[in-house]
XYZ file of C-alpha atoms in Angstrom:
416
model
C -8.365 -33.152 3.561
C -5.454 -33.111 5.953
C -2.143 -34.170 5.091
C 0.906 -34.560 7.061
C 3.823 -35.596 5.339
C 7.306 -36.115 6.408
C 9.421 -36.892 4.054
C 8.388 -35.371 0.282
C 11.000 -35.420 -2.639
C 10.543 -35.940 -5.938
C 11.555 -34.551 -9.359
C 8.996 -33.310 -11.553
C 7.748 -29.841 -12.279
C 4.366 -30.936 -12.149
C 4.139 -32.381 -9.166
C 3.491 -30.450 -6.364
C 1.034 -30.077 -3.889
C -2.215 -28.416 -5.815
C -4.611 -26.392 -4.333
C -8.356 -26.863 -3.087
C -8.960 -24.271 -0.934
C -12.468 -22.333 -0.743
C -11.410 -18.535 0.397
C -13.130 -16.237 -2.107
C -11.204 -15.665 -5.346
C -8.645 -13.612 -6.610
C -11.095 -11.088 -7.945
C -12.965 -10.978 -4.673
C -10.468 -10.688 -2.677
C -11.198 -7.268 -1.053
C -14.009 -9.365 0.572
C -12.177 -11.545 2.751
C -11.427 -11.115 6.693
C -7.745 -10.292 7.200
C -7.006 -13.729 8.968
C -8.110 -15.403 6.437
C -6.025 -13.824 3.723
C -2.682 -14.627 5.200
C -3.510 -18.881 5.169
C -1.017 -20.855 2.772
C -1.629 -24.138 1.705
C 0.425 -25.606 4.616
C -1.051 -23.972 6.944
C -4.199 -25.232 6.024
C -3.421 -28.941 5.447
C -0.184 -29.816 8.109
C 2.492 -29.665 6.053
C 6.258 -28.575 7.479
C 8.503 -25.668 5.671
C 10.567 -28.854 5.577
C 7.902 -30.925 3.717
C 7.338 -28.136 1.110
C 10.613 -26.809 0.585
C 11.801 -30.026 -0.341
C 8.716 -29.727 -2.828
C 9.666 -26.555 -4.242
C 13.391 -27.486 -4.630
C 13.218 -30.278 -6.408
C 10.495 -28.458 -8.596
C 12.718 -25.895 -9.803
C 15.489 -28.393 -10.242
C 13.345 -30.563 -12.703
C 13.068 -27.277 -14.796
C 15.966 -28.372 -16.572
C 15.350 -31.958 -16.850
C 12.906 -30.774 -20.053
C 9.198 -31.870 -18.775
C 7.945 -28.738 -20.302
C 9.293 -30.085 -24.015
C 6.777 -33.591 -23.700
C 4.578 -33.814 -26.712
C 1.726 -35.589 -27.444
C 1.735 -38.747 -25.228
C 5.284 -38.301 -24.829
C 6.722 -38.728 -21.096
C 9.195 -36.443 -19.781
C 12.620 -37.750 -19.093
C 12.331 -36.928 -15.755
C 9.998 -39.926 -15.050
C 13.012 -42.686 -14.237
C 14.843 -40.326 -12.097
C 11.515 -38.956 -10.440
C 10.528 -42.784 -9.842
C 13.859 -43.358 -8.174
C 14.148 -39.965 -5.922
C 10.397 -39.848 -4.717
C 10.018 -41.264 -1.023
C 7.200 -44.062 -1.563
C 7.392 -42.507 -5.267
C 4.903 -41.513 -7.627
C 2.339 -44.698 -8.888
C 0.550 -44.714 -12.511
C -2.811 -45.391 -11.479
C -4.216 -49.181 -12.258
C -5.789 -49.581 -15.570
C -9.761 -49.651 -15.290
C -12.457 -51.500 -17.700
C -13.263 -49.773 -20.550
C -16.968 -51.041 -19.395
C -16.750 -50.235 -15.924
C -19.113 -46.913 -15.119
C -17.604 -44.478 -12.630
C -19.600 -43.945 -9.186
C -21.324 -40.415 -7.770
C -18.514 -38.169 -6.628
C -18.402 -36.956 -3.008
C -20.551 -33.184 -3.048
C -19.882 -30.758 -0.604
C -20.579 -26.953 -1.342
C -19.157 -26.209 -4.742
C -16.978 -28.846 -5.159
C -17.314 -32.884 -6.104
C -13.959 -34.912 -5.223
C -13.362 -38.407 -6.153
C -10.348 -41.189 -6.290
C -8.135 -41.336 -9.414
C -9.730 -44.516 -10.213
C -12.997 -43.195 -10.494
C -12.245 -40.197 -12.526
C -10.299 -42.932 -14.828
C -13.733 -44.432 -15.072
C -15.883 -40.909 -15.628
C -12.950 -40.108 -18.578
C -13.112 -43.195 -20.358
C -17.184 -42.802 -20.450
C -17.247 -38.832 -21.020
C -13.659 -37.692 -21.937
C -12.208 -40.042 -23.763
C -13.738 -40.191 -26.957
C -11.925 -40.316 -30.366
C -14.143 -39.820 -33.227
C -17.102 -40.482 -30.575
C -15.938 -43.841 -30.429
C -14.671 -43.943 -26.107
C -11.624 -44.735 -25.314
C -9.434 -46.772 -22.608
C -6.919 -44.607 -20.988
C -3.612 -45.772 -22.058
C -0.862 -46.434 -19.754
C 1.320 -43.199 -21.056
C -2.002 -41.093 -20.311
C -2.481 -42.758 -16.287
C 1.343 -41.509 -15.817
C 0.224 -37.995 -17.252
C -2.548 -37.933 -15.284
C -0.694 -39.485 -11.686
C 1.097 -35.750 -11.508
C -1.634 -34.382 -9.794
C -3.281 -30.559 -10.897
C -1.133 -30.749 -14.311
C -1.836 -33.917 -14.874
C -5.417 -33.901 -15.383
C -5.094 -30.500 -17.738
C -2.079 -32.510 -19.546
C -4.225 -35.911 -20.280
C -7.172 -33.561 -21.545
C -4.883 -31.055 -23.530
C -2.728 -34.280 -24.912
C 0.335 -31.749 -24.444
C 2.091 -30.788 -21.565
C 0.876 -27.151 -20.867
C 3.243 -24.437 -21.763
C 1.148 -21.664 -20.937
C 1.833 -19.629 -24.084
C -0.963 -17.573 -24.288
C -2.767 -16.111 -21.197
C -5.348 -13.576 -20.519
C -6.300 -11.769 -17.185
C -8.040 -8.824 -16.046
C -6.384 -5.573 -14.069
C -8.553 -3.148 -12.682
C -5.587 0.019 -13.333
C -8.153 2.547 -11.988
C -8.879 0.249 -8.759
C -5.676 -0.229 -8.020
C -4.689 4.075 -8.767
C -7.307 4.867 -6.649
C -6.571 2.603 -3.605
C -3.019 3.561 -3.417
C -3.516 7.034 -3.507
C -6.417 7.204 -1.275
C -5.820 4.368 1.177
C -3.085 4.140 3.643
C -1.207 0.496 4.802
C -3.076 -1.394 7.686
C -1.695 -0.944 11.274
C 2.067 -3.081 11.105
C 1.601 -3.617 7.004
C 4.818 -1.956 5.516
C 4.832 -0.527 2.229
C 5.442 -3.448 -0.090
C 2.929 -5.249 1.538
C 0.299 -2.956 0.961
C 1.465 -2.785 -2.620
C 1.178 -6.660 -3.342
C -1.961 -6.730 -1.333
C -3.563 -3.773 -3.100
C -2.390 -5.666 -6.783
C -3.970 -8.846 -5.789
C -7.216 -7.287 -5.281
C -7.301 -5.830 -8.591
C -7.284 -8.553 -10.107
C -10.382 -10.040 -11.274
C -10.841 -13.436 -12.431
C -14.242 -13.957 -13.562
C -13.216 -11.322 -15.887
C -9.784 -12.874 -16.973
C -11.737 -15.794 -17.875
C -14.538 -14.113 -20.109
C -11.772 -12.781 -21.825
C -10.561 -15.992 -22.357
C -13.334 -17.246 -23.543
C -14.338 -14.719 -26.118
C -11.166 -14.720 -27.870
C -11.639 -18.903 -27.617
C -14.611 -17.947 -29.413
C -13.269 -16.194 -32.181
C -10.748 -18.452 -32.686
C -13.099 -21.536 -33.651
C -14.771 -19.152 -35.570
C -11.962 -18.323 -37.711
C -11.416 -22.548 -37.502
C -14.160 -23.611 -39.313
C -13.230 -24.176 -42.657
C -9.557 -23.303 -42.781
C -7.785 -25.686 -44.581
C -4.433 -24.020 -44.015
C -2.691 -22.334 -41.184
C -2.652 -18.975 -43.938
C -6.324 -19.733 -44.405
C -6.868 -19.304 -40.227
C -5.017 -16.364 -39.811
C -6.953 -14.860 -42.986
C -10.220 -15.246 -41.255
C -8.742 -14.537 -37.794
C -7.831 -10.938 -38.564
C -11.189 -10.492 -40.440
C -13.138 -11.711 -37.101
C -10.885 -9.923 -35.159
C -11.918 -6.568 -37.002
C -15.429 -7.729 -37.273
C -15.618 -7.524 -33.222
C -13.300 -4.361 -33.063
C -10.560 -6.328 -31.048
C -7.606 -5.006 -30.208
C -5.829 -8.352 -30.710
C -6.086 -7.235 -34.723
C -3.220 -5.354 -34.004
C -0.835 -7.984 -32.828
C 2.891 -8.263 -34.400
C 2.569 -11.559 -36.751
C 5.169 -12.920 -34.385
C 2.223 -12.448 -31.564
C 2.025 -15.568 -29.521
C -0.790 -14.669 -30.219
C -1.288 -15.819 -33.636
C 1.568 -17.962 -33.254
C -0.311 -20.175 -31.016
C -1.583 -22.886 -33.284
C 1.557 -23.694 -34.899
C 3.530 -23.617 -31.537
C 0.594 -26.720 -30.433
C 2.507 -29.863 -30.960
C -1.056 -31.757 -31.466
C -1.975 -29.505 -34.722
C 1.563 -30.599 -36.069
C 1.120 -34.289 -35.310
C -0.207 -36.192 -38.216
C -2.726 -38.275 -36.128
C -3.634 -34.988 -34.472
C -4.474 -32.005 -36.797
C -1.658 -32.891 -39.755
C -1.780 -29.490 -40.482
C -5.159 -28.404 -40.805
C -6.783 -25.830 -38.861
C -10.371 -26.792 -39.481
C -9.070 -29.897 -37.197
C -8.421 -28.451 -34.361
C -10.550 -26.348 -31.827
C -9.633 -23.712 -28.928
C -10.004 -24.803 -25.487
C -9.200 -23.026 -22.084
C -7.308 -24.231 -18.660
C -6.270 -21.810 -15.829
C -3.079 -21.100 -13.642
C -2.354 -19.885 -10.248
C 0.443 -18.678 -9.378
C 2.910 -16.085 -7.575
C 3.740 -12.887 -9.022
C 7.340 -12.119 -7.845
C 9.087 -14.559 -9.775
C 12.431 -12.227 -10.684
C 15.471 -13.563 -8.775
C 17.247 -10.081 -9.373
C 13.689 -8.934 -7.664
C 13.797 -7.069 -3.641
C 12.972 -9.510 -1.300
C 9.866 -7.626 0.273
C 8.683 -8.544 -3.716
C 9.089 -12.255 -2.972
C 7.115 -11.965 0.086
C 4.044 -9.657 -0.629
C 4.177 -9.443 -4.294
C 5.017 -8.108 -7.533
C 2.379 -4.750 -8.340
C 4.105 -5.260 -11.781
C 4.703 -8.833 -11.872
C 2.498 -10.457 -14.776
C 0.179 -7.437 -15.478
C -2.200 -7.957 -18.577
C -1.813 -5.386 -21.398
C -4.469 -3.068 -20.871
C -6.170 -3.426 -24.129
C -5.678 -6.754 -25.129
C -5.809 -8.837 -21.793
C -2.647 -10.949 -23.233
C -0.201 -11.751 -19.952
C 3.258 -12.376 -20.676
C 3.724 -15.702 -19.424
C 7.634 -15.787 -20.744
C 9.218 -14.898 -17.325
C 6.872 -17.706 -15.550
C 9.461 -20.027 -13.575
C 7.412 -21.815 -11.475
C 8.946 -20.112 -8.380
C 6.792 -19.730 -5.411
C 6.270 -17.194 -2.982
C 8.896 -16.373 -0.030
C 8.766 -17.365 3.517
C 6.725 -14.083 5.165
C 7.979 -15.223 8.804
C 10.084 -17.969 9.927
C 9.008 -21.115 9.508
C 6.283 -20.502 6.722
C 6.625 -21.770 3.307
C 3.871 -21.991 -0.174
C 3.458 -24.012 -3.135
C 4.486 -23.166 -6.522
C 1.033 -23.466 -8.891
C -2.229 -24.561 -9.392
C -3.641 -25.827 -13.005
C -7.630 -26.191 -13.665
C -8.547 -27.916 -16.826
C -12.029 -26.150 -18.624
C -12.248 -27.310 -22.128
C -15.104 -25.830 -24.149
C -17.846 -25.953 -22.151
C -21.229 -23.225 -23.107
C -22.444 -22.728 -19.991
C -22.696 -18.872 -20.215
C -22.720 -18.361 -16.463
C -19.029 -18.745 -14.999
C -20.247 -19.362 -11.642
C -21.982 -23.033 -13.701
C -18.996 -23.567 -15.244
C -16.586 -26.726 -13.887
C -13.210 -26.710 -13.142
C -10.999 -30.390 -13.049
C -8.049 -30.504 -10.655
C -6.671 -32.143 -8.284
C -5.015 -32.154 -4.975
C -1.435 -33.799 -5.364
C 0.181 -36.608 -7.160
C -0.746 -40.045 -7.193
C 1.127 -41.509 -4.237
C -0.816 -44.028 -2.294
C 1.721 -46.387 -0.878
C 3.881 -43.152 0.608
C 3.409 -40.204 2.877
C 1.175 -38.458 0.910
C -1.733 -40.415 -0.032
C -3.781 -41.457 -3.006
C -4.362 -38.930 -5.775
C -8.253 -37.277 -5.286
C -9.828 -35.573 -8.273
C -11.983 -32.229 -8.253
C -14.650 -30.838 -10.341
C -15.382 -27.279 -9.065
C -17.980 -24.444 -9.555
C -15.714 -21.760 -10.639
C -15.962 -19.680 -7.712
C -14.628 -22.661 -5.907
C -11.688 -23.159 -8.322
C -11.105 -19.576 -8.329
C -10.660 -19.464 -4.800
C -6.999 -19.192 -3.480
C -4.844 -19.208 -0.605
C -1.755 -16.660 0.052
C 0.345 -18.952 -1.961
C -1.036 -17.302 -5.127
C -1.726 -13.520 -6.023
C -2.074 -14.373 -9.675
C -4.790 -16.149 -12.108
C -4.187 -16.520 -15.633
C -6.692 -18.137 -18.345
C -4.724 -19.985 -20.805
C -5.940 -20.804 -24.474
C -4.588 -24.156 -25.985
C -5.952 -26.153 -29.101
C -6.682 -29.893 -29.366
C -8.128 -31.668 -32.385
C -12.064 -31.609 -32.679
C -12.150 -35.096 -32.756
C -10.926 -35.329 -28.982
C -13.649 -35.145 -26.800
C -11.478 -34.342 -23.442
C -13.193 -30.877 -23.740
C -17.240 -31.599 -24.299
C -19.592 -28.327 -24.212
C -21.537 -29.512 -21.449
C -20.203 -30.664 -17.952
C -22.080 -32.967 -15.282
C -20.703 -32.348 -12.060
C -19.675 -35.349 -10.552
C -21.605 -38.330 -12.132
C -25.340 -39.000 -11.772
């Protein structure tokens, strides 16, 4: 898709230009050609350093406007002000019949794309249940969802994503070895080969098995827990069944402070309370790793080698110093996006490369420069992909209630 816009403000943390590229991912990063490794996202789709710092700003300044405290179907207070700054603004997507069945999504390679409307539809059919009874999305829910990436993870996760509790996988030894064994490319300085180096370490297939398997143990320790004492009872004795290492965890852990810290398993129409209510589900981040304002400016270009590590023996990422800050300018005139989000659920496909990803490519602006909102469901290599906007991946565990069916275990691509 190729967008040119000229004139992009808006206020909103979660709405900025999302990601659907299809370079190799994170993990595989070692494999890609050199030129192809340097392409941003505006590079690749005709956007100005005007267009996305403008973007970016305006990003950042919403920060403090409190989008990150919405609960439940709760809109942030930035929506009045966001609806009176945007150029063209963002819409809420038109209400669709409850009756109305969604049509086949556009295939091509690994990916499916379709208009907001029709993922509306393909929700309201699939998503949407309540107590398998389906369910029209509700105005509140089409304004979550019009943010673009976010939104779709915040209409299926009923919460605005926080990003709490986040796994990855580090390959120390990779990363050892190529430093001390490999030398910078011709004109790559120092830093560069650092951040480089880093990025390639990662691996996110990995990051996401991890992910899953603690997901896993989590619904275990679910079942039947009729308190939140009850949970953590059975989560420890799982835990220790499996040998984890999360066993170990401070109490304070986000860790095993993540089900109380869910504002759904503290609403009474949610899980009032009760663990066995609620299941684990899983949605995904990218992002940049220099995020430190006290942090060298080479970091901001090429990369923090430190910057949002995992603990070695757990996998947990420490998501605290996340600001949403992207990366910095690496010559004049080039600028990158701030994040990606990819909602998951609970599917069982065992094979990640099976599994689907939901995103989407920006928000929902169809009477303004940027265009009508386009929904993606993506193989995972194809949502794992990235462009040199992001050097990070980070699988995030949330919990909904069971009854919500915004996270089934199986996942049609498209709709047949």
């Amino acid at each position: 898709m190729y967008i040119r816009s000229k004139s992009l403000t808006f206020i909103a943390v979660a709405v900025v230009m999302c990601t659907a590229g299809l370079v190799p991912s994170v993990g595989h990063a070692a494999e890609i050609p050199a030129d192809e490794m340097v392409r941003s996202y505006a590079e690749n789709h005709g956007l100005t350093a005007a267009d996305v710092k403008r973007i970016n700003t305006l990003n950042e300044k919403a920060l403090s406007l409190g989008p990150g405290k919405a609960t439940g179907s709760v809109l942030p207070d930035a929506s009045a002000s966001f609806r009176d700054a945007a150029d063209g603004g963002m819409e809420t997507p038109a209400a669709e019949p409850l009756d109305r069945m969604p049509d086949p999504y556009r295939a091509y390679g690994g990916r499916a794309s379709t208009s907001v409307g029709n993922y509306i539809r393909k929700w309201q059919q699939v998503y949407g249940q309540r107590d398998g009874q389906r369910q029209q999305m509700t105005e509140a829910q089409r304004e979550q969802l019009a943010y673009g990436c976010v939104g779709v993870t915040w209409v299926n996760s009923g919460n605005y994503p926080t990003n709490k509790l986040g796994f990855a996988f580090f390959d120390e030894n990779k990363y050892k070895d190529t430093i001390k064994n490999t030398s910078p490319r011709p004109g790559e300085t120092q830093a560069e080969f650092e951040g480089r180096t880093a990025k390639q370490s990662f691996d996110e297939e990995k990051g996401f098995k991890r992910a899953r398997d603690v997901a896993s143990v989590m619904n275990k320790a679910l079942e039947g827990s009729r308190d939140e004492n009850a949970y953590l009872t059975k989560l420890k004795t799982e835990l220790g069944k499996a040998n984890d290492s999360l066993v170990n965890e401070d109490g304070r852990s986000n860790f095993f402070a993540a089900l109380r810290s869910t504002p759904s398993f503290r609403d009474k129409s949610g899980g009032n309370f009760d663990p066995s209510r609620m299941k684990a589900v899983i949605y995904s981040k990218h992002f940049w790793s220099a995020q430190d304002p006290r942090g060298s400016a080479d970091k901001r270009k090429f990369g923090d080698p430190e910057g949002f590590r995992p603990n070695q023996t757990t996998g947990l990422v420490d998501m605290s110093k996340d600001r949403n800050t992207s990366r910095s300018a690496t010559k004049p005139g080039e600028s990158f996006i701030n994040f990606d989000y990819g909602w998951f659920g609970d599917q069982k496909e065992p094979a990640a490369d099976k599994t689907i990803w939901t995103h989407a490519n920006h928000f929902h602006n169809p009477n303004g420069d940027m265009g009508p909102m386009n929904v993606y469901e993506s193989k995972f290599q194809n949502w794992s992909s990235g462009y040199a906007d992001f050097d990070r991946g980070a699988y995030m565990v949330t919990f909904i209630p069971k009854n919500w069916n915004t996270a089934p275990d199986n996942v049609t691509q498209g709709w047949r």
